[in-house]
């Protein structure tokens, strides 16, 4: 049982602007190394109070649409009581309640089982923290 859980931390540079960063290739690469054709679960977790994880289509505008929707739901203005950092930064601390910092995904035969257009993405609206970590954990 001791070798049934394998974990790796990956570093992600999100830069100084709001971003949706695709993690799908990193997840697939990790599973190729550790799953060895087994079924199981991949847990993806980001240990940050201002970032989240989502499953969305990327590359067709959905990533920009997500950021636009978040700007509408969580405007970067002075309404937030949490006020350190860039103007409107308090909204970044509310983000994980809407876009959770974790996802657990099925792995079948060592391969991440996503829908045709689904990608695993890190959603980061915090312009003050350009360096993020994501923990990938495979339970086989």
Coordinates of N, CA, C and O in Angstrom, one line a residue:
X1 N 0.8 -1.2 0.0 CA 0.0 0.0 0.0 C 0.9 1.3 0.0 O 0.4 2.3 -0.5
X2 N 2.1 1.2 0.5 CA 2.9 2.4 0.7 C 3.2 3.0 -0.7 O 3.4 4.2 -0.8
X3 N 3.3 2.2 -1.8 CA 3.6 2.8 -3.0 C 2.4 3.1 -3.9 O 2.6 3.3 -5.1
X4 N 1.2 3.0 -3.3 CA 0.0 3.3 -4.1 C -0.3 4.8 -4.3 O -1.1 5.2 -5.1
X5 N 0.3 5.6 -3.5 CA 0.2 7.1 -3.6 C 1.5 7.7 -4.0 O 2.5 7.6 -3.3
X6 N 1.5 8.5 -5.1 CA 2.7 9.1 -5.5 C 2.3 10.6 -5.7 O 1.3 10.9 -6.3
X7 N 3.2 11.5 -5.3 CA 2.9 12.9 -5.3 C 4.1 13.7 -5.9 O 5.2 13.3 -5.7
X8 N 3.7 14.7 -6.7 CA 4.8 15.6 -7.2 C 4.2 17.0 -7.2 O 3.1 17.2 -7.4
X9 N 5.1 17.9 -6.9 CA 4.8 19.4 -6.9 C 5.4 20.0 -8.2 O 6.6 19.8 -8.4
X10 N 4.6 20.7 -8.9 CA 5.1 21.4 -10.1 C 5.0 22.9 -9.8 O 4.1 23.4 -9.2
X11 N 5.9 23.6 -10.4 CA 5.9 25.1 -10.3 C 5.4 25.7 -11.5 O 5.7 25.2 -12.6
X12 N 4.5 26.7 -11.4 CA 3.9 27.3 -12.5 C 4.1 28.8 -12.4 O 3.8 29.4 -11.3
X13 N 4.6 29.4 -13.4 CA 4.7 30.9 -13.5 C 3.5 31.4 -14.2 O 3.3 31.1 -15.4
X14 N 2.7 32.2 -13.5 CA 1.4 32.7 -14.1 C 1.6 34.2 -14.5 O 0.8 34.7 -15.3
X15 N 2.7 34.8 -14.1 CA 2.9 36.2 -14.5 C 2.2 37.2 -13.7 O 1.6 37.0 -12.7
X16 N 2.1 38.4 -14.3 CA 1.5 39.6 -13.5 C 0.2 40.0 -14.1 O -0.2 41.1 -13.9
X17 N -0.5 39.0 -14.7 CA -1.9 39.3 -15.2 C -2.8 38.1 -14.9 O -2.3 37.0 -14.7
X18 N -4.0 38.3 -14.9 CA -5.0 37.2 -14.7 C -4.7 36.2 -15.8 O -4.5 36.5 -17.0
X19 N -4.8 34.9 -15.4 CA -4.5 33.9 -16.4 C -5.3 32.6 -16.1 O -5.6 32.3 -15.0
X20 N -5.4 31.8 -17.2 CA -5.9 30.4 -17.1 C -4.8 29.6 -17.7 O -4.4 29.8 -18.9
X21 N -4.1 28.8 -16.9 CA -2.9 28.1 -17.3 C -3.2 26.6 -17.5 O -3.7 26.0 -16.5
X22 N -3.0 26.1 -18.6 CA -3.4 24.7 -18.9 C -2.4 23.7 -18.3 O -1.2 23.8 -18.5
X23 N -2.9 22.8 -17.4 CA -2.1 21.8 -16.7 C -2.2 20.4 -17.3 O -1.6 19.5 -16.8
X24 N -3.0 20.3 -18.3 CA -3.4 18.9 -18.8 C -2.1 18.1 -19.2 O -2.0 17.0 -18.9
X25 N -1.2 18.7 -20.0 CA 0.0 18.0 -20.4 C 0.8 17.6 -19.2 O 1.4 16.5 -19.2
X26 N 0.9 18.5 -18.2 CA 1.7 18.2 -17.0 C 1.1 17.0 -16.2 O 1.8 16.1 -15.7
X27 N -0.3 17.0 -16.2 CA -1.0 15.9 -15.5 C -0.7 14.6 -16.3 O -0.4 13.5 -15.7
X28 N -0.8 14.6 -17.6 CA -0.6 13.4 -18.4 C 0.8 12.9 -18.3 O 1.0 11.7 -18.2
X29 N 1.8 13.8 -18.3 CA 3.2 13.4 -18.2 C 3.4 12.7 -16.8 O 4.1 11.7 -16.8
X30 N 2.9 13.3 -15.8 CA 3.0 12.7 -14.4 C 2.4 11.3 -14.4 O 3.1 10.4 -13.9
X31 N 1.3 11.1 -15.0 CA 0.6 9.8 -15.0 C 1.4 8.8 -15.8 O 1.5 7.6 -15.5
X32 N 2.0 9.2 -16.9 CA 2.9 8.3 -17.7 C 4.0 7.8 -16.9 O 4.4 6.6 -17.0
X33 N 4.5 8.6 -16.0 CA 5.7 8.2 -15.2 C 5.3 7.3 -14.0 O 6.0 6.5 -13.6
X34 N 4.1 7.6 -13.4 CA 3.8 6.9 -12.1 C 2.6 5.9 -12.2 O 2.6 5.1 -11.3
X35 N 1.7 6.0 -13.1 CA 0.5 5.2 -13.1 C 0.8 3.8 -13.5 O 0.1 2.8 -13.1
X36 N 1.7 3.6 -14.5 CA 2.1 2.3 -15.0 C 0.9 1.5 -15.4 O 0.7 0.3 -15.1
X37 N -0.1 2.1 -16.1 CA -1.2 1.4 -16.7 C -2.3 1.1 -15.7 O -3.3 0.5 -16.0
X38 N -2.2 1.6 -14.4 CA -3.2 1.3 -13.4 C -4.4 2.3 -13.5 O -4.3 3.4 -13.9
X39 N -5.5 1.8 -12.9 CA -6.6 2.6 -12.7 C -6.4 3.4 -11.4 O -5.7 2.9 -10.5
X40 N -7.1 4.5 -11.2 CA -7.0 5.2 -9.9 C -7.6 6.6 -10.0 O -8.4 6.9 -10.9
X41 N -7.1 7.5 -9.2 CA -7.5 8.8 -9.1 C -6.3 9.8 -9.1 O -5.3 9.5 -8.5
X42 N -6.5 10.9 -9.9 CA -5.5 11.9 -9.8 C -6.1 13.1 -9.1 O -7.2 13.6 -9.5
X43 N -5.5 13.5 -8.0 CA -5.9 14.7 -7.3 C -5.0 15.8 -7.7 O -3.7 15.6 -7.6
X44 N -5.6 16.9 -8.0 CA -4.8 18.1 -8.4 C -5.2 19.2 -7.3 O -6.4 19.4 -7.1
X45 N -4.2 19.8 -6.7 CA -4.4 20.7 -5.6 C -3.4 21.9 -5.7 O -2.2 21.7 -6.0
X46 N -3.9 23.1 -5.6 CA -3.0 24.3 -5.5 C -3.1 24.9 -4.1 O -4.2 25.2 -3.7
X47 N -2.0 24.9 -3.4 CA -2.0 25.4 -2.0 C -2.0 26.9 -1.9 O -1.1 27.5 -1.2
X48 N -2.9 27.6 -2.5 CA -2.9 29.1 -2.5 C -4.3 29.6 -2.2 O -5.3 29.0 -2.6
X49 N -4.4 30.7 -1.5 CA -5.6 31.2 -1.0 C -6.3 32.1 -2.1 O -7.3 32.7 -1.9
X50 N -5.6 32.2 -3.3 CA -6.1 33.1 -4.3 C -6.0 32.5 -5.7 O -5.9 33.2 -6.7
X51 N -6.1 31.2 -5.8 CA -6.1 30.5 -7.1 C -7.0 29.3 -7.0 O -7.3 28.8 -5.9
X52 N -7.4 28.8 -8.2 CA -8.3 27.6 -8.2 C -8.0 26.8 -9.4 O -7.2 27.1 -10.2
X53 N -8.7 25.7 -9.5 CA -8.6 24.7 -10.6 C -9.9 24.5 -11.2 O -10.9 24.4 -10.5
X54 N -9.9 24.3 -12.5 CA -11.2 24.1 -13.2 C -10.9 23.1 -14.4 O -9.8 22.9 -14.8
X55 N -12.0 22.6 -14.9 CA -12.1 21.8 -16.1 C -12.9 22.5 -17.1 O -14.1 22.7 -16.9
X56 N -12.2 23.0 -18.2 CA -12.9 23.7 -19.2 C -12.2 23.4 -20.6 O -11.1 22.8 -20.6
X57 N -12.9 23.9 -21.6 CA -12.3 23.8 -22.9 C -11.3 25.0 -23.0 O -11.6 26.1 -22.6
X58 N -10.2 24.8 -23.6 CA -9.2 25.9 -23.8 C -9.0 26.0 -25.3 O -9.2 25.2 -26.1
X59 N -8.4 27.2 -25.6 CA -8.0 27.5 -27.0 C -9.1 27.9 -27.9 O -8.8 28.3 -29.1
X60 N -10.4 27.9 -27.5 CA -11.5 28.4 -28.4 C -12.1 29.6 -27.8 O -13.3 29.9 -28.1
X61 N -11.5 30.2 -26.8 CA -12.0 31.4 -26.2 C -12.6 31.2 -24.8 O -12.9 32.2 -24.1
X62 N -12.8 30.0 -24.4 CA -13.5 29.7 -23.1 C -12.6 30.2 -22.0 O -13.2 30.6 -20.9
X63 N -11.3 30.1 -22.1 CA -10.4 30.6 -21.0 C -10.6 32.1 -20.8 O -10.7 32.6 -19.7
X64 N -10.7 32.8 -21.9 CA -10.9 34.3 -21.8 C -12.3 34.5 -21.3 O -12.6 35.5 -20.5
X65 N -13.3 33.7 -21.7 CA -14.7 33.9 -21.3 C -14.7 33.7 -19.8 O -15.5 34.4 -19.0
X66 N -14.0 32.7 -19.3 CA -14.0 32.4 -17.8 C -13.5 33.6 -17.1 O -14.0 34.1 -16.1
X67 N -12.4 34.2 -17.5 CA -11.8 35.4 -16.8 C -12.8 36.5 -16.9 O -12.9 37.3 -15.9
X68 N -13.4 36.7 -18.0 CA -14.5 37.8 -18.2 C -15.6 37.6 -17.2 O -16.1 38.5 -16.5
X69 N -16.1 36.3 -17.1 CA -17.1 36.0 -16.1 C -16.7 36.3 -14.7 O -17.5 36.8 -13.9
X70 N -15.5 35.9 -14.4 CA -15.0 36.2 -13.0 C -14.8 37.6 -12.7 O -15.1 38.1 -11.6
X71 N -14.4 38.4 -13.7 CA -14.3 39.9 -13.5 C -15.7 40.5 -13.3 O -15.9 41.4 -12.5
X72 N -16.7 39.9 -13.9 CA -18.1 40.3 -13.7 C -18.6 39.9 -12.3 O -19.2 40.7 -11.6
X73 N -18.3 38.7 -11.9 CA -18.8 38.2 -10.6 C -18.0 38.8 -9.4 O -18.5 39.1 -8.4
X74 N -16.7 39.0 -9.7 CA -15.7 39.5 -8.7 C -15.0 40.7 -9.2 O -13.8 40.6 -9.5
X75 N -15.6 41.8 -9.2 CA -14.9 43.0 -9.8 C -13.7 43.4 -8.9 O -13.8 43.3 -7.7
X76 N -12.7 43.9 -9.6 CA -11.5 44.4 -8.9 C -11.7 45.8 -8.5 O -11.1 46.7 -9.0
X77 N -12.5 46.1 -7.5 CA -12.8 47.4 -7.1 C -12.6 47.5 -5.5 O -12.1 46.6 -4.9
X78 N -13.1 48.6 -4.9 CA -12.9 48.8 -3.5 C -13.9 48.3 -2.6 O -14.0 48.6 -1.4
X79 N -14.8 47.4 -3.1 CA -15.9 46.8 -2.2 C -15.4 45.8 -1.2 O -16.1 45.4 -0.3
X80 N -14.2 45.3 -1.4 CA -13.7 44.2 -0.6 C -13.0 44.6 0.7 O -12.3 45.6 0.7
X81 N -13.3 44.0 1.8 CA -12.7 44.3 3.1 C -11.3 43.9 3.2 O -10.5 44.5 3.8
X82 N -10.9 42.8 2.5 CA -9.5 42.4 2.4 C -8.8 43.3 1.4 O -9.1 43.2 0.2
X83 N -7.9 44.2 1.9 CA -7.5 45.3 1.0 C -6.0 45.4 0.8 O -5.5 46.3 0.2
X84 N -5.2 44.4 1.2 CA -3.8 44.6 0.9 C -3.5 44.2 -0.5 O -4.4 43.6 -1.2
X85 N -2.4 44.6 -1.0 CA -2.0 44.2 -2.4 C -2.6 45.2 -3.4 O -3.0 46.3 -3.1
X86 N -2.7 44.7 -4.7 CA -3.3 45.5 -5.8 C -4.7 45.9 -5.5 O -5.4 45.2 -4.7
X87 N -5.2 47.0 -6.1 CA -6.6 47.4 -5.9 C -7.5 46.2 -6.3 O -7.4 45.6 -7.3
X88 N -8.5 46.0 -5.4 CA -9.4 44.9 -5.7 C -8.9 43.5 -5.3 O -9.6 42.5 -5.6
X89 N -7.8 43.4 -4.7 CA -7.2 42.1 -4.4 C -8.1 41.2 -3.5 O -8.0 40.0 -3.6
X90 N -8.9 41.8 -2.8 CA -9.8 41.0 -1.9 C -10.6 40.0 -2.7 O -10.9 38.9 -2.2
X91 N -11.0 40.3 -4.0 CA -11.7 39.4 -4.8 C -10.9 38.1 -5.0 O -11.5 37.1 -5.2
X92 N -9.6 38.2 -5.1 CA -8.8 37.1 -5.4 C -8.9 36.0 -4.2 O -8.8 34.8 -4.4
X93 N -9.2 36.5 -3.0 CA -9.4 35.7 -1.9 C -10.7 35.0 -1.8 O -10.9 34.0 -1.1
X94 N -11.7 35.5 -2.6 CA -13.0 34.9 -2.7 C -13.0 33.9 -3.9 O -13.8 33.0 -3.8
X95 N -12.1 34.0 -4.8 CA -12.1 33.1 -6.0 C -12.2 31.7 -5.6 O -12.9 30.9 -6.2
X96 N -11.4 31.1 -4.7 CA -11.4 29.7 -4.4 C -12.8 29.2 -3.9 O -13.0 28.0 -3.9
X97 N -13.7 30.1 -3.5 CA -15.0 29.6 -3.1 C -15.8 29.3 -4.4 O -16.8 28.6 -4.3
X98 N -15.4 29.9 -5.5 CA -16.2 29.8 -6.7 C -15.4 28.8 -7.7 O -16.0 27.9 -8.3
X99 N -14.1 28.9 -7.7 CA -13.2 28.0 -8.5 C -12.4 27.3 -7.5 O -11.4 27.9 -7.0
X100 N -12.7 26.1 -7.0 CA -12.0 25.5 -5.9 C -10.6 25.2 -6.2 O -10.2 25.0 -7.4
X101 N -9.8 25.1 -5.2 CA -8.3 24.8 -5.3 C -8.0 23.3 -5.5 O -6.8 23.0 -5.4
X102 N -9.0 22.5 -5.8 CA -8.7 21.1 -6.0 C -9.6 20.5 -7.0 O -10.7 21.0 -7.3
X103 N -9.2 19.3 -7.6 CA -10.0 18.5 -8.5 C -9.5 17.1 -8.3 O -8.3 16.8 -8.2
X104 N -10.4 16.2 -8.3 CA -10.1 14.7 -8.3 C -10.7 14.1 -9.6 O -11.9 14.3 -9.9
X105 N -9.8 13.5 -10.4 CA -10.1 13.0 -11.7 C -9.9 11.6 -11.9 O -8.9 11.0 -11.3
X106 N -10.7 10.9 -12.7 CA -10.5 9.4 -12.9 C -9.3 9.1 -13.8 O -9.0 9.9 -14.8
X107 N -8.6 8.1 -13.5 CA -7.5 7.6 -14.3 C -7.8 6.1 -14.6 O -8.1 5.3 -13.7
X108 N -7.9 5.8 -15.9 CA -8.2 4.5 -16.4 C -7.1 4.0 -17.2 O -6.7 4.6 -18.2
X109 N -6.5 2.9 -16.9 CA -5.4 2.3 -17.6 C -4.2 3.2 -17.7 O -3.5 3.2 -18.7
X110 N -4.0 4.0 -16.7 CA -2.9 5.0 -16.6 C -3.1 6.3 -17.3 O -2.2 7.1 -17.4
X111 N -4.3 6.5 -17.9 CA -4.6 7.7 -18.7 C -5.7 8.5 -18.0 O -6.7 8.0 -17.6
X112 N -5.5 9.8 -18.0 CA -6.5 10.7 -17.4 C -7.7 10.7 -18.3 O -7.6 10.8 -19.5
X113 N -8.8 10.4 -17.7 CA -10.1 10.3 -18.4 C -10.9 11.6 -18.4 O -11.7 11.8 -17.5
X114 N -10.6 12.4 -19.4 CA -11.3 13.7 -19.6 C -12.2 13.6 -20.7 O -12.0 12.8 -21.6
X115 N -13.2 14.5 -20.7 CA -14.1 14.6 -21.9 C -13.4 15.1 -23.1 O -12.3 15.7 -22.9
X116 N -13.9 15.0 -24.3 CA -13.3 15.4 -25.5 C -12.7 16.8 -25.4 O -11.6 17.0 -25.9
X117 N -13.4 17.8 -24.9 CA -12.9 19.1 -24.9 C -12.4 19.6 -23.6 O -12.1 20.8 -23.4
X118 N -12.3 18.8 -22.6 CA -11.9 19.2 -21.2 C -10.4 19.3 -21.1 O -9.7 18.4 -21.5
X119 N -10.0 20.3 -20.4 CA -8.6 20.5 -20.0 C -8.6 20.9 -18.5 O -9.6 21.4 -18.0
X120 N -7.5 20.5 -17.8 CA -7.3 20.8 -16.4 C -6.6 22.2 -16.4 O -5.5 22.3 -17.0
X121 N -7.1 23.2 -15.8 CA -6.5 24.5 -15.8 C -6.3 25.1 -14.4 O -7.2 24.8 -13.5
X122 N -5.3 25.8 -14.2 CA -5.1 26.7 -13.0 C -5.6 28.0 -13.3 O -5.3 28.6 -14.4
X123 N -6.5 28.5 -12.5 CA -7.2 29.8 -12.7 C -6.5 30.8 -11.6 O -6.7 30.5 -10.4
X124 N -5.9 31.8 -12.1 CA -5.2 32.7 -11.2 C -5.5 34.2 -11.6 O -5.1 34.7 -12.6
X125 N -6.3 34.8 -10.7 CA -6.6 36.3 -10.9 C -5.7 37.2 -10.1 O -5.8 38.4 -10.2
X126 N -4.8 36.6 -9.3 CA -4.0 37.4 -8.4 C -2.7 37.9 -9.2 O -1.8 37.1 -9.4
X127 N -2.7 39.2 -9.5 CA -1.6 39.7 -10.2 C -0.3 39.9 -9.4 O 0.7 40.2 -9.9
X128 N -0.5 39.8 -8.0 CA 0.6 40.1 -7.1 C 1.5 38.9 -6.8 O 2.5 39.0 -6.2
X129 N 1.0 37.7 -7.3 CA 1.8 36.4 -7.0 C 2.0 35.7 -8.3 O 1.2 34.9 -8.7
X130 N 3.2 35.9 -9.0 CA 3.4 35.3 -10.2 C 3.9 33.8 -10.2 O 4.0 33.2 -11.2
X131 N 4.2 33.3 -9.0 CA 4.7 32.0 -8.8 C 3.7 31.1 -8.1 O 3.3 31.5 -7.0
X132 N 3.3 30.0 -8.7 CA 2.3 29.1 -8.1 C 2.9 27.7 -8.0 O 3.8 27.3 -8.8
X133 N 2.3 26.9 -7.1 CA 2.6 25.5 -7.1 C 1.3 24.7 -7.2 O 0.2 25.2 -6.8
X134 N 1.5 23.5 -7.8 CA 0.3 22.6 -8.0 C 0.8 21.2 -7.6 O 1.9 20.8 -8.1
X135 N 0.1 20.6 -6.7 CA 0.5 19.3 -6.3 C -0.4 18.3 -7.0 O -1.6 18.3 -7.0
X136 N 0.3 17.3 -7.7 CA -0.4 16.2 -8.4 C -0.2 15.0 -7.5 O 1.0 14.6 -7.2
X137 N -1.2 14.3 -7.2 CA -1.2 13.0 -6.4 C -2.0 11.9 -7.1 O -3.2 12.1 -7.4
X138 N -1.3 10.8 -7.4 CA -1.9 9.7 -8.0 C -2.2 8.6 -7.0 O -1.2 8.2 -6.3
X139 N -3.4 8.2 -6.8 CA -3.7 7.1 -5.9 C -4.2 6.0 -6.8 O -5.2 6.0 -7.5
X140 N -3.4 4.9 -6.9 CA -3.7 3.8 -7.8 C -4.2 2.6 -7.1 O -4.1 2.5 -5.9

